[in-house]
PDB file of C-alpha atoms in Angstrom:
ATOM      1  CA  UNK C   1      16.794   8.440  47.350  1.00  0.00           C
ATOM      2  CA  UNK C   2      15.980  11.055  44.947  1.00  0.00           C
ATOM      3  CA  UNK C   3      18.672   9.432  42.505  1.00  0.00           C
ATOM      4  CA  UNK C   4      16.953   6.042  42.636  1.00  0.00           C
ATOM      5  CA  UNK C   5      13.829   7.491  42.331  1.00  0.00           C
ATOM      6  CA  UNK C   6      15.535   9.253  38.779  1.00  0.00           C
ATOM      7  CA  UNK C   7      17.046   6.280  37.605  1.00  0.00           C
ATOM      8  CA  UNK C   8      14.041   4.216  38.017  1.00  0.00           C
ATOM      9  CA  UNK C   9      11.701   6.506  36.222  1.00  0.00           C
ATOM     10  CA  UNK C  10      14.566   6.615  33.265  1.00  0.00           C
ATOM     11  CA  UNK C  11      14.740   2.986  33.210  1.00  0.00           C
ATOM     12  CA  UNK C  12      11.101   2.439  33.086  1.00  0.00           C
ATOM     13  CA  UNK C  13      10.710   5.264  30.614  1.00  0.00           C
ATOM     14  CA  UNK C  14      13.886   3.875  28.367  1.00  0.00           C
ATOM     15  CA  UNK C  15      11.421   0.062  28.944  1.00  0.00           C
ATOM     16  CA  UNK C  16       8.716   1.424  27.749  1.00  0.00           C
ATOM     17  CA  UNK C  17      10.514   2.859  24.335  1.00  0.00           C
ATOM     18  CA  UNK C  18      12.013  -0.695  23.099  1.00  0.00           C
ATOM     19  CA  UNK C  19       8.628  -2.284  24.195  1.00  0.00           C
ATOM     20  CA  UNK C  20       7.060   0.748  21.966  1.00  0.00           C
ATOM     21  CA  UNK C  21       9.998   0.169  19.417  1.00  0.00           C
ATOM     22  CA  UNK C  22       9.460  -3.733  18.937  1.00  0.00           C
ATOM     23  CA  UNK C  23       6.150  -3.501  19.079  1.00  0.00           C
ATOM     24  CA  UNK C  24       5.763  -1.651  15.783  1.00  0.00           C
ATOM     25  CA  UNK C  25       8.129  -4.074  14.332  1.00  0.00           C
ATOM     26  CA  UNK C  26       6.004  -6.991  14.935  1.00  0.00           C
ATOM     27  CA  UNK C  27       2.961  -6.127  14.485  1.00  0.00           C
ATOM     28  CA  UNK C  28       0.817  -5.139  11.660  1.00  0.00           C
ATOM     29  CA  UNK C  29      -2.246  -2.530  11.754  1.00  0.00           C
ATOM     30  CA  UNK C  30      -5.083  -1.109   9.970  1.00  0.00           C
ATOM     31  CA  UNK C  31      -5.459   2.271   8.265  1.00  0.00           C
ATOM     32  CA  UNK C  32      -9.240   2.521   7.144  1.00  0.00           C
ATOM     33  CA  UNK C  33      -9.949   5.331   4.378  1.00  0.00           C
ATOM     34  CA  UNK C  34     -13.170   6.615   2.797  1.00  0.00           C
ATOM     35  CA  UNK C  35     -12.721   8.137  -0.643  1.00  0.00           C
ATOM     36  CA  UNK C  36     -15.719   9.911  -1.748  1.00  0.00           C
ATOM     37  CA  UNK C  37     -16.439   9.967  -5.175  1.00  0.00           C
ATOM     38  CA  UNK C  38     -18.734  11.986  -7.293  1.00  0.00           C
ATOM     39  CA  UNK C  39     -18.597   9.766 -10.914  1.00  0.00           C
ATOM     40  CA  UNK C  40     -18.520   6.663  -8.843  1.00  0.00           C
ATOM     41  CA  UNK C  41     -20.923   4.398 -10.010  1.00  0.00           C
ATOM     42  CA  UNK C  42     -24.055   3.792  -7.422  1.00  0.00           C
ATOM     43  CA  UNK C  43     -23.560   0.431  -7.268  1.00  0.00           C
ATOM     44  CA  UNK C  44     -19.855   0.534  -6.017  1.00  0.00           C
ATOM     45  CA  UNK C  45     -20.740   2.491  -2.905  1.00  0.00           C
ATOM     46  CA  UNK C  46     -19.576   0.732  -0.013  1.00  0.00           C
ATOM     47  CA  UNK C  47     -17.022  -1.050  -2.028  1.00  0.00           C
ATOM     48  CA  UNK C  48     -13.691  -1.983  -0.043  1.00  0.00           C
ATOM     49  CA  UNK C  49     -10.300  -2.280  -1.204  1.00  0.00           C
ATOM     50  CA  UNK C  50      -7.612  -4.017   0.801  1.00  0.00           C
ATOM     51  CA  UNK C  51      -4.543  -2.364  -0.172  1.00  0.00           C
ATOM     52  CA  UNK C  52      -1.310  -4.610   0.847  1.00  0.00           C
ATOM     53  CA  UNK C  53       2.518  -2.989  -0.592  1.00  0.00           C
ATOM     54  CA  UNK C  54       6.335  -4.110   0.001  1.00  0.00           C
ATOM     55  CA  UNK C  55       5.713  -7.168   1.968  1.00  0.00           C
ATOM     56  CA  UNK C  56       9.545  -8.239   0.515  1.00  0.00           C
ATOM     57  CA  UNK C  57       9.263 -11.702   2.083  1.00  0.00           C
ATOM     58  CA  UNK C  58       8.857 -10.408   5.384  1.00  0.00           C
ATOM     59  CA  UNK C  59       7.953 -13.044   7.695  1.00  0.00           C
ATOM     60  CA  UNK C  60       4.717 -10.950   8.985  1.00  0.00           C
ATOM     61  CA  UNK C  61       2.774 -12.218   5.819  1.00  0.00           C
ATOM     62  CA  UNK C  62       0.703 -14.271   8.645  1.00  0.00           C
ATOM     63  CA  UNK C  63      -0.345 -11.673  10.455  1.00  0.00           C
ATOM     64  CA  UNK C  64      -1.069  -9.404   7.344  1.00  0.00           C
ATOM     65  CA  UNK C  65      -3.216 -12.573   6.519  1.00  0.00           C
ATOM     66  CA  UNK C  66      -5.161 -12.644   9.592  1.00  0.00           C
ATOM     67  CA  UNK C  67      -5.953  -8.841   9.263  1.00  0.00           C
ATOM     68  CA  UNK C  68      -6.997  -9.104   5.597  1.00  0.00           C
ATOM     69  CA  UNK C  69      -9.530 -11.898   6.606  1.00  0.00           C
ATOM     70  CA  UNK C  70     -10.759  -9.239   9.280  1.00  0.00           C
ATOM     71  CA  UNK C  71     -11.266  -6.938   6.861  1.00  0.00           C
ATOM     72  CA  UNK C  72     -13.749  -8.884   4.924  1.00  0.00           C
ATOM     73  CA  UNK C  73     -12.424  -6.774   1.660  1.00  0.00           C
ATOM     74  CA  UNK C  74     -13.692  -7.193  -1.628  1.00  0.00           C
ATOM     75  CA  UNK C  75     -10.519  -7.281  -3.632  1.00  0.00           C
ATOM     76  CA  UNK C  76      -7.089  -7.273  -2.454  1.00  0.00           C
ATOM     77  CA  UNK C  77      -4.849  -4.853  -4.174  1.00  0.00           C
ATOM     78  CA  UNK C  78      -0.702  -5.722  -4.158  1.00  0.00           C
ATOM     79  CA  UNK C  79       1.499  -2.842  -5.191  1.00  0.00           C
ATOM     80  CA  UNK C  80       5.084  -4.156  -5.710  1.00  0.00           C
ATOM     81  CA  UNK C  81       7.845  -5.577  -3.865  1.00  0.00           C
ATOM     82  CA  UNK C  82       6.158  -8.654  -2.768  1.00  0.00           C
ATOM     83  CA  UNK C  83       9.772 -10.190  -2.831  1.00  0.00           C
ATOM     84  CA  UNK C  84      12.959  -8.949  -1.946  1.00  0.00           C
ATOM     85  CA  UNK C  85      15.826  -8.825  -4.551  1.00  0.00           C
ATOM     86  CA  UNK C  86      18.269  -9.215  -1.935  1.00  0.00           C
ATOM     87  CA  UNK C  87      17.292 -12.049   0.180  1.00  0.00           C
ATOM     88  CA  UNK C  88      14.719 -13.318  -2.435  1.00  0.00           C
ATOM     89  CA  UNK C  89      12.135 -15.803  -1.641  1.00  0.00           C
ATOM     90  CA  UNK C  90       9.143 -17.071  -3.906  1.00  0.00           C
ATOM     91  CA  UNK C  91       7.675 -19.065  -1.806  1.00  0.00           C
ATOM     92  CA  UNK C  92       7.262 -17.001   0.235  1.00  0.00           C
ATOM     93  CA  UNK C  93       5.825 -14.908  -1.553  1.00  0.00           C
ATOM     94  CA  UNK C  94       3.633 -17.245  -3.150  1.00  0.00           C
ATOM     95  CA  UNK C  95       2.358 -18.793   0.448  1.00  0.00           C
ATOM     96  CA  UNK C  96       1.293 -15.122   1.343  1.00  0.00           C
ATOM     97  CA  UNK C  97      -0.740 -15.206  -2.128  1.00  0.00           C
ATOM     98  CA  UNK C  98      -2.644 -18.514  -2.150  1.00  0.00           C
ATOM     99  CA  UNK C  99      -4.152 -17.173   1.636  1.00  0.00           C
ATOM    100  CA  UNK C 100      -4.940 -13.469   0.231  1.00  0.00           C
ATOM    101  CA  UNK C 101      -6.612 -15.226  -2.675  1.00  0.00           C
ATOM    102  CA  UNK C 102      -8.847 -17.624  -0.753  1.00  0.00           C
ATOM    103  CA  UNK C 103     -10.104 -13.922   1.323  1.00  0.00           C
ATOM    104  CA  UNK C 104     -10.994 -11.702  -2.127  1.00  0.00           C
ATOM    105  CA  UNK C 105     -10.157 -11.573  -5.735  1.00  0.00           C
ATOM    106  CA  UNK C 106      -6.191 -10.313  -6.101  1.00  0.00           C
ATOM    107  CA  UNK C 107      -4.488  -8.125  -8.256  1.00  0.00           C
ATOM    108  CA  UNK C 108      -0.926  -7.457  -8.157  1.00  0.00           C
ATOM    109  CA  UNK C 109       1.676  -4.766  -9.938  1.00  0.00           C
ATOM    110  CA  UNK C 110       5.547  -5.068  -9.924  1.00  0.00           C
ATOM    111  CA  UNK C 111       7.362  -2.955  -8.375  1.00  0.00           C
ATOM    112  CA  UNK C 112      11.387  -2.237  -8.454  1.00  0.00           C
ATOM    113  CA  UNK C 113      12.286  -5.363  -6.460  1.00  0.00           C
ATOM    114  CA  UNK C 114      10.861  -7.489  -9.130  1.00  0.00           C
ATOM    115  CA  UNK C 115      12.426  -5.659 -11.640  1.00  0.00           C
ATOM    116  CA  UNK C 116      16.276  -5.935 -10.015  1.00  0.00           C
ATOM    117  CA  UNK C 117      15.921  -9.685 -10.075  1.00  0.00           C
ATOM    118  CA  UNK C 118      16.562 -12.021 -12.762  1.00  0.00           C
ATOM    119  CA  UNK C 119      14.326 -12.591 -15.352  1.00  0.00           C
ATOM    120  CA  UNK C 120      13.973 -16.618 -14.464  1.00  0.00           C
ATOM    121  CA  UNK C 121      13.122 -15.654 -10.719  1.00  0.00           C
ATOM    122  CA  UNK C 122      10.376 -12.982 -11.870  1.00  0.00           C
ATOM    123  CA  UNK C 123       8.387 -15.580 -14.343  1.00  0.00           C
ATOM    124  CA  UNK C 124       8.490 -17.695 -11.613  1.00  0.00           C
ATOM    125  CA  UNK C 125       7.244 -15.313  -9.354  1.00  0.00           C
ATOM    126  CA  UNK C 126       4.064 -14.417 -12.122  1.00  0.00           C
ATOM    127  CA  UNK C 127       3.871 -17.961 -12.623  1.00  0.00           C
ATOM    128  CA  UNK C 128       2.686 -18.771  -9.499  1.00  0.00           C
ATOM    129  CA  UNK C 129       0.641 -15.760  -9.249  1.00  0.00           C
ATOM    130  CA  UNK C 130      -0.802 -16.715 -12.060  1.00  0.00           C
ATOM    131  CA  UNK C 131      -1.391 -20.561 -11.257  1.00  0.00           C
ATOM    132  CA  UNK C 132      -3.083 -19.653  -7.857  1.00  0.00           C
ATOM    133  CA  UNK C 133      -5.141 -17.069  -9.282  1.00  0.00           C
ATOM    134  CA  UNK C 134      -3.850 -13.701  -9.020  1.00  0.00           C
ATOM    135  CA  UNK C 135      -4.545 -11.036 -11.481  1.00  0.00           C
ATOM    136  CA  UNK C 136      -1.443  -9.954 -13.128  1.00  0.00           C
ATOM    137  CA  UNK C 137      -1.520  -6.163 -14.246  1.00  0.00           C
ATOM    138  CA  UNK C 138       1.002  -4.968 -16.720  1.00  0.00           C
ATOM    139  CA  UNK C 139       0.708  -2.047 -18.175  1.00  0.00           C
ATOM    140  CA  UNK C 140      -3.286  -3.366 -18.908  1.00  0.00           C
ATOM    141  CA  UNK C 141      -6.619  -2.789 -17.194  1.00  0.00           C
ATOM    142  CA  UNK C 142      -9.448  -5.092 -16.082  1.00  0.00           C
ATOM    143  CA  UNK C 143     -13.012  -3.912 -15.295  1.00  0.00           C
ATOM    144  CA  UNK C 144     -14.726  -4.817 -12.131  1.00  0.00           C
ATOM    145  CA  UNK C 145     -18.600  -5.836 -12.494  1.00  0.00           C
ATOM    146  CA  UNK C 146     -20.969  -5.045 -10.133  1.00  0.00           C
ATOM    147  CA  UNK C 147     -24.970  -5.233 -10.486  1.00  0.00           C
ATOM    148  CA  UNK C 148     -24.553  -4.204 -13.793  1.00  0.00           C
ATOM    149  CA  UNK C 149     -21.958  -1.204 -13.875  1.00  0.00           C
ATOM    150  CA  UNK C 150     -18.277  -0.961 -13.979  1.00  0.00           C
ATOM    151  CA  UNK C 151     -14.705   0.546 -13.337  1.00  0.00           C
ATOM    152  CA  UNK C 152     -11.649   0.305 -14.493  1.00  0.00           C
ATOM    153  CA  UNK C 153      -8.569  -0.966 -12.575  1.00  0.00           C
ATOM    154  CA  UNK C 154      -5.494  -0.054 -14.280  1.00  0.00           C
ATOM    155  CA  UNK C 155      -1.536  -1.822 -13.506  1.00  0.00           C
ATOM    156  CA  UNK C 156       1.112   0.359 -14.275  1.00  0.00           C
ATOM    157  CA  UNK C 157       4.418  -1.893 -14.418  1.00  0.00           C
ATOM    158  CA  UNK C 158       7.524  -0.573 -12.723  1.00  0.00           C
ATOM    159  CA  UNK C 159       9.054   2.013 -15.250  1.00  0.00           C
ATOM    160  CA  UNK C 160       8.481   4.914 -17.152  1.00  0.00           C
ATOM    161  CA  UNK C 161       5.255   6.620 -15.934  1.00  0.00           C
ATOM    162  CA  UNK C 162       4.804   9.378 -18.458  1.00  0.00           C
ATOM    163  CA  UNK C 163       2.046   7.737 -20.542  1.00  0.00           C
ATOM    164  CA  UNK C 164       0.541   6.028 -17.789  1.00  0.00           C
ATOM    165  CA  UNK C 165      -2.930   7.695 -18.846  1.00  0.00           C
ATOM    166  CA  UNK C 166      -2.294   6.264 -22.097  1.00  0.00           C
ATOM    167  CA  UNK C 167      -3.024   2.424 -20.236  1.00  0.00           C
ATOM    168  CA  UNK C 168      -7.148   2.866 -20.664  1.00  0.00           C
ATOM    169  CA  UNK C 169      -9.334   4.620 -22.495  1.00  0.00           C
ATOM    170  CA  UNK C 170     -12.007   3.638 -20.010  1.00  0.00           C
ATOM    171  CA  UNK C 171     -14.757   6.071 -19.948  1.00  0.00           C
ATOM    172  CA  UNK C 172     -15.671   6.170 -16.540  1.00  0.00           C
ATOM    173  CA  UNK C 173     -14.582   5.332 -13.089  1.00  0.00           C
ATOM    174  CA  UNK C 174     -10.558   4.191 -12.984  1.00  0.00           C
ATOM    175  CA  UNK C 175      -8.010   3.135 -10.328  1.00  0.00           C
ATOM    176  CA  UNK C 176      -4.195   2.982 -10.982  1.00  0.00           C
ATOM    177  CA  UNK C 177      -2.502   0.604  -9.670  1.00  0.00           C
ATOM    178  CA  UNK C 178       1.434   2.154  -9.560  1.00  0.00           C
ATOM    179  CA  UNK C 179       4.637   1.631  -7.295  1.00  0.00           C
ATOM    180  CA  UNK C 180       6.198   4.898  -7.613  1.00  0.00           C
ATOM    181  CA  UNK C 181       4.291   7.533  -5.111  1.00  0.00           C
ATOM    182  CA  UNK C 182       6.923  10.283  -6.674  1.00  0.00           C
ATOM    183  CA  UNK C 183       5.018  10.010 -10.041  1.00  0.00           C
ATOM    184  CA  UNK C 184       1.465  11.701  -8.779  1.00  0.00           C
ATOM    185  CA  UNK C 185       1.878  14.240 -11.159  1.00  0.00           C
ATOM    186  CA  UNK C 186       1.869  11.983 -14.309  1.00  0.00           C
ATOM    187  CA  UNK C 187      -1.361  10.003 -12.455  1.00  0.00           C
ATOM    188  CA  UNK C 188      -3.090  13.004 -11.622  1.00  0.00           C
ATOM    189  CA  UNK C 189      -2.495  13.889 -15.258  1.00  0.00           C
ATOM    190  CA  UNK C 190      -3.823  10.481 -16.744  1.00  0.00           C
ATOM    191  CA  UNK C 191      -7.303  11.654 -14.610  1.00  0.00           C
ATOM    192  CA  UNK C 192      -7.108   8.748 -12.462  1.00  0.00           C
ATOM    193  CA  UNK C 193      -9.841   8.826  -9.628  1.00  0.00           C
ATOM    194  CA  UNK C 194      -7.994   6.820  -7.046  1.00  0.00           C
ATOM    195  CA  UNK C 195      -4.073   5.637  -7.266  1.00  0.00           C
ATOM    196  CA  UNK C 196      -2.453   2.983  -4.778  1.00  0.00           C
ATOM    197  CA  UNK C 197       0.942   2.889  -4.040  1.00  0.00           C
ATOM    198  CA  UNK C 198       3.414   2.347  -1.931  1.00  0.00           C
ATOM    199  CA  UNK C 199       7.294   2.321  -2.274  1.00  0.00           C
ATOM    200  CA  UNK C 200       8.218   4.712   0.271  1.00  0.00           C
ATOM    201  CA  UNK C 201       7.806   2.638   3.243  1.00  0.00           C
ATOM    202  CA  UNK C 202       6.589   5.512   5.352  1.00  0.00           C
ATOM    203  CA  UNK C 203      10.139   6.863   5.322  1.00  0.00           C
ATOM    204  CA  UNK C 204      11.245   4.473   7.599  1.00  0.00           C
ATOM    205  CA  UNK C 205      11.810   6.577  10.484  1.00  0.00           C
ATOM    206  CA  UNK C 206       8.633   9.248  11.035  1.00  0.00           C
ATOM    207  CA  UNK C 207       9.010  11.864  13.064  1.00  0.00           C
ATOM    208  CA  UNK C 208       6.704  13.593  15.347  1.00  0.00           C
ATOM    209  CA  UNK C 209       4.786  16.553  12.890  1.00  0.00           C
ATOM    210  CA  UNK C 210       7.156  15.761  10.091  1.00  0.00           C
ATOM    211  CA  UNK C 211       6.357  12.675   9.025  1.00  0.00           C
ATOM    212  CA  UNK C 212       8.971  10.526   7.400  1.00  0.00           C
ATOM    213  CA  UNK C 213      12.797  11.023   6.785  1.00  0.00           C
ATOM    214  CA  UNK C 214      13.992   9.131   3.963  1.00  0.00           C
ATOM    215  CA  UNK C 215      11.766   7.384   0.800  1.00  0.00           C
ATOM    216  CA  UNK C 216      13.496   5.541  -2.164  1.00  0.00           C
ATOM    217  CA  UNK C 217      13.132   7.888  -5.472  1.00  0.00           C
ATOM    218  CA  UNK C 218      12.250  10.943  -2.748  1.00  0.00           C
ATOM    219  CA  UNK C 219      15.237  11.281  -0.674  1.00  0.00           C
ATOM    220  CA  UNK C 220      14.827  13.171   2.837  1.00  0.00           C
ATOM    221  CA  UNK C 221      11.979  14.648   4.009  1.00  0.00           C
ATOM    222  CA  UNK C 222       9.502  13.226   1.299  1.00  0.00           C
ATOM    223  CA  UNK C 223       6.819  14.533   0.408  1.00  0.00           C
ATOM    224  CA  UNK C 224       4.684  11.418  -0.373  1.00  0.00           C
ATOM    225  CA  UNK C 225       5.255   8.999   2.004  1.00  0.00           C
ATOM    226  CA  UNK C 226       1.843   7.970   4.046  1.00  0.00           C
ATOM    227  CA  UNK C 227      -1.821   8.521   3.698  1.00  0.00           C
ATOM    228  CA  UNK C 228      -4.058  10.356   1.111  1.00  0.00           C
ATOM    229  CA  UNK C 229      -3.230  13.279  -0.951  1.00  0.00           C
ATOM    230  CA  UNK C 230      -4.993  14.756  -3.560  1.00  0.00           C
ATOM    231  CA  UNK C 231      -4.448  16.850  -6.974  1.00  0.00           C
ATOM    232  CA  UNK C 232      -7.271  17.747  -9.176  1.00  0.00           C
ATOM    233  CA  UNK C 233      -9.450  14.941  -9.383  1.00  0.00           C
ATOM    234  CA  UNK C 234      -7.272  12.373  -7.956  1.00  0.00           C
ATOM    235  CA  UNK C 235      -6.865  10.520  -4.513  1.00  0.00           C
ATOM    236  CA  UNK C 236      -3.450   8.958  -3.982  1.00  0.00           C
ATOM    237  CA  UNK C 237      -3.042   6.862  -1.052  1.00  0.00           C
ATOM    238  CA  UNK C 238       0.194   5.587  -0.361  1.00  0.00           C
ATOM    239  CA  UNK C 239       0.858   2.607   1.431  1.00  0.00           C
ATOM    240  CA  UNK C 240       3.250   2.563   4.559  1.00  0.00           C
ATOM    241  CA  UNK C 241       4.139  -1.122   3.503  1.00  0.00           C
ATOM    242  CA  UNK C 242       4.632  -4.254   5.574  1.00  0.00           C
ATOM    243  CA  UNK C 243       8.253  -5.066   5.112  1.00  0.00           C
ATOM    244  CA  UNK C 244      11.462  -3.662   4.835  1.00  0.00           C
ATOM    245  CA  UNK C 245      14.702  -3.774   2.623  1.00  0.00           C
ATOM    246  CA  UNK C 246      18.058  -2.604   3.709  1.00  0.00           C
ATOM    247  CA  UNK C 247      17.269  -1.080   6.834  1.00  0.00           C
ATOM    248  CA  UNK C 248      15.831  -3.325   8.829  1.00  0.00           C
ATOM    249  CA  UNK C 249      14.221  -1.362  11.318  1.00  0.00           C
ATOM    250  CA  UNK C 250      11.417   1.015  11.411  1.00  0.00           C
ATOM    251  CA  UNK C 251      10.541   3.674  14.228  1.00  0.00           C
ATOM    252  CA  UNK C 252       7.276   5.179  14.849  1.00  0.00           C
ATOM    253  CA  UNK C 253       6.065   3.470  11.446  1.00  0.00           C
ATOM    254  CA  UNK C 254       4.269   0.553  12.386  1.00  0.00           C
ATOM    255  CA  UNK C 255       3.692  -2.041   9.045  1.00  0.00           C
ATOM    256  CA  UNK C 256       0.317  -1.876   7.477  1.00  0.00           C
ATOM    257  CA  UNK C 257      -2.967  -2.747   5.391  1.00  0.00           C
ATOM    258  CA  UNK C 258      -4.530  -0.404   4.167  1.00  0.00           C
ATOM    259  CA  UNK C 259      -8.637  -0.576   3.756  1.00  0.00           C
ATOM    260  CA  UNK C 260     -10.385   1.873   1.422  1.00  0.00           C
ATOM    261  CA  UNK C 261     -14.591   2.476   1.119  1.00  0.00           C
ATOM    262  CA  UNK C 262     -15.374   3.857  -1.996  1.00  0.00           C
ATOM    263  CA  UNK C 263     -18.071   6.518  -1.505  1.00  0.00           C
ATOM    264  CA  UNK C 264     -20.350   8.216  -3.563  1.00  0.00           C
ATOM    265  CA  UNK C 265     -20.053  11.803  -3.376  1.00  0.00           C
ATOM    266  CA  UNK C 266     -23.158  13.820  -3.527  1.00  0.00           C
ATOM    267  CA  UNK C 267     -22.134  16.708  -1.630  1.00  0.00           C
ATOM    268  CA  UNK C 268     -18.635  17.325  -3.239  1.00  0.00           C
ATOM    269  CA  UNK C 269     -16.584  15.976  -0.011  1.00  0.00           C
ATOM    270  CA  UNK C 270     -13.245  16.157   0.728  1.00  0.00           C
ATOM    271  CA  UNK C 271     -11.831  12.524   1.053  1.00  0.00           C
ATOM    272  CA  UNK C 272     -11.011  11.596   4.765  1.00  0.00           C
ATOM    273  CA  UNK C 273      -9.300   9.232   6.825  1.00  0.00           C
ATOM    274  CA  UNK C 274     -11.957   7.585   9.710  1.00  0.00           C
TER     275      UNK C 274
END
C-alpha cells in the first residue's frame, strides 16, 4: 500500500512537471515595468512601451499578437532576431509585423540573426518592414512627439557598440534600442536613459535564485539575462525573448512581452518591476 501510495504521488508530481514544462513552452506572458524618470518630459508620463525580442520565426507570433493588443501599448519596440538564420522564414516574420503594426507605431533593430543571413534575404526582410510600415533603425534616431515635447529613440545595428553614444546628439530624453545586453557598459556610457534588449533569451534554462545558465556573448551564469538593471543613469531591461534558436527548449523561462510605463520621477525613485 504504502508503495502505491509513493508511486502515485511521484507520478502525479513527475505530471505535474511536463504539464509545468510545456506550459512555458507554449505560452507567452507579460512582464510589466515602471521606469521612473527624473528628465522625462511631463508629457510622456504614462507612456508605454511594448518591448517584443528574438521571436526567430517562432510559431507563437499569434499569441504574442493577442497579448500586444491587450496591452494597448503606444509603440512597439523589436530588438533583433525576428528571423532565424537557420530555419529562416520572412514571412513569417513579416505576418507577425503587419498585426504589431495595425496595434501601435513599430520600430525594429537587427540583431545577429539578421546579420548571419545573406544579404538578399535581409533587404527582403527590411523591405517588407519597410512596405508595411515599420520603422527601420540603423545606427539613426527618430524623435517621438507628444503634446508638444520630445525624446529620442535611438537603433543601434548589430555590431560594434563602442560609439554607440556617438548615434544622437539629442539633448534630452533618449532610448537605445540595442541587441547585445553584454554591451551595458558602452550604453551606460553613451548616457542613455532607458536601453532595450534582448539576446540572451533568459539563459534558456533559469534556475531557482540563480537565474539563467547560459546567454550567447555571456557564456554561463550571465550576468544580464532578464529584467532591469541599472548603472549610473541608465535602465537596461532585457528581454527574455519569445523564441528560441538551437536549443529548442526552455525551462522555467516562459517566452515574453515586455510592457514598460515611463514615469516621471519627482522623488528620485529607484525603477521597479509591478
Amino acid at each position: 500500500m504504502k508503495k502505491k501510495v509513493f508511486f502515485i504521488c511521484v507520478s502525479t508530481i513527475l505530471l505535474a512537471g511536463l504539464v509545468w514544462l510545456i506550459w512555458g513552452n507554449i505560452t507567452v506572458g507579460l512582464s510589466e515595468y515602471e521606469i521612473y524618470e527624473s528628465d522625462l518630459p511631463a508629457a510622456f508620463d504614462g507612456y508605454r512601451i511594448a518591448h517584443v525580442s528574438d521571436l526567430h520565426n517562432s510559431g507563437l507570433w499569434e499569441k504574442t499578437i493577442v497579448k500586444l493588443q491587450a496591452c494597448q501599448p503606444d509603440i512597439i519596440c523589436i530588438t533583433g532576431d525576428l528571423i532565424d538564420c537557420k530555419k529562416t522564414d520572412v514571412d513569417t516574420a513579416l505576418a507577425f509585423a503587419a498585426e504589431a503594426v495595425r496595434i501601435a507605431p513599430c520600430y525594429y533593430i537587427t540583431g545577429n540573426h539578421e546579420i548571419n543571413v545573406t544579404a538578399a534575404v535581409r533587404e527582403e526582410l527590411i523591405r517588407g518592414l519597410k512596405t508595411l510600415g515599420v520603422t527601420v533603425l540603423m545606427d539613426d534616431q527618430i524623435l517621438l512627439e507628444k503634446d508638444g515635447q520630445s525624446i529620442a529613440l535611438v537603433g543601434h545595428k548589430w555590431g560594434n557598440s563602442d560609439a554607440v553614444g556617438e548615434l544622437t546628439d539629442f539633448d534630452g530624453y533618449r532610448i537605445l534600442l540595442s541587441h547585445r545586453p553584454e554591451c551595458f557598459d558602452d550604453y551606460a556610457a553613451g548616457e542613455y536613459d532607458l536601453v532595450l534588449t534582448g539576446h540572451a533569451h533568459g539563459g534558456q534554462v533559469r534556475l531557482p535564485w540563480i537565474g539563467g545558465l547560459y546567454a550567447p556573448g555571456q557564456g554561463i551564469f550571465p550576468e544580464y539575462d532578464s529584467g532591469v538593471y541599472t548603472e549610473g543613469r541608465t535602465d537596461m531591461v532585457v528581454s527574455r525573448g519569445i523564441g528560441n534558436s538551437g536549443f529548442p527548449i526552455r525551462f522555467s523561462n516562459r517566452p515574453e512581452v515586455i510592457v514598460v510605463t515611463l514615469r516621471v520621477d519627482t522623488f528620485n525613485s529607484w525603477s521597479y518591476n509591478r
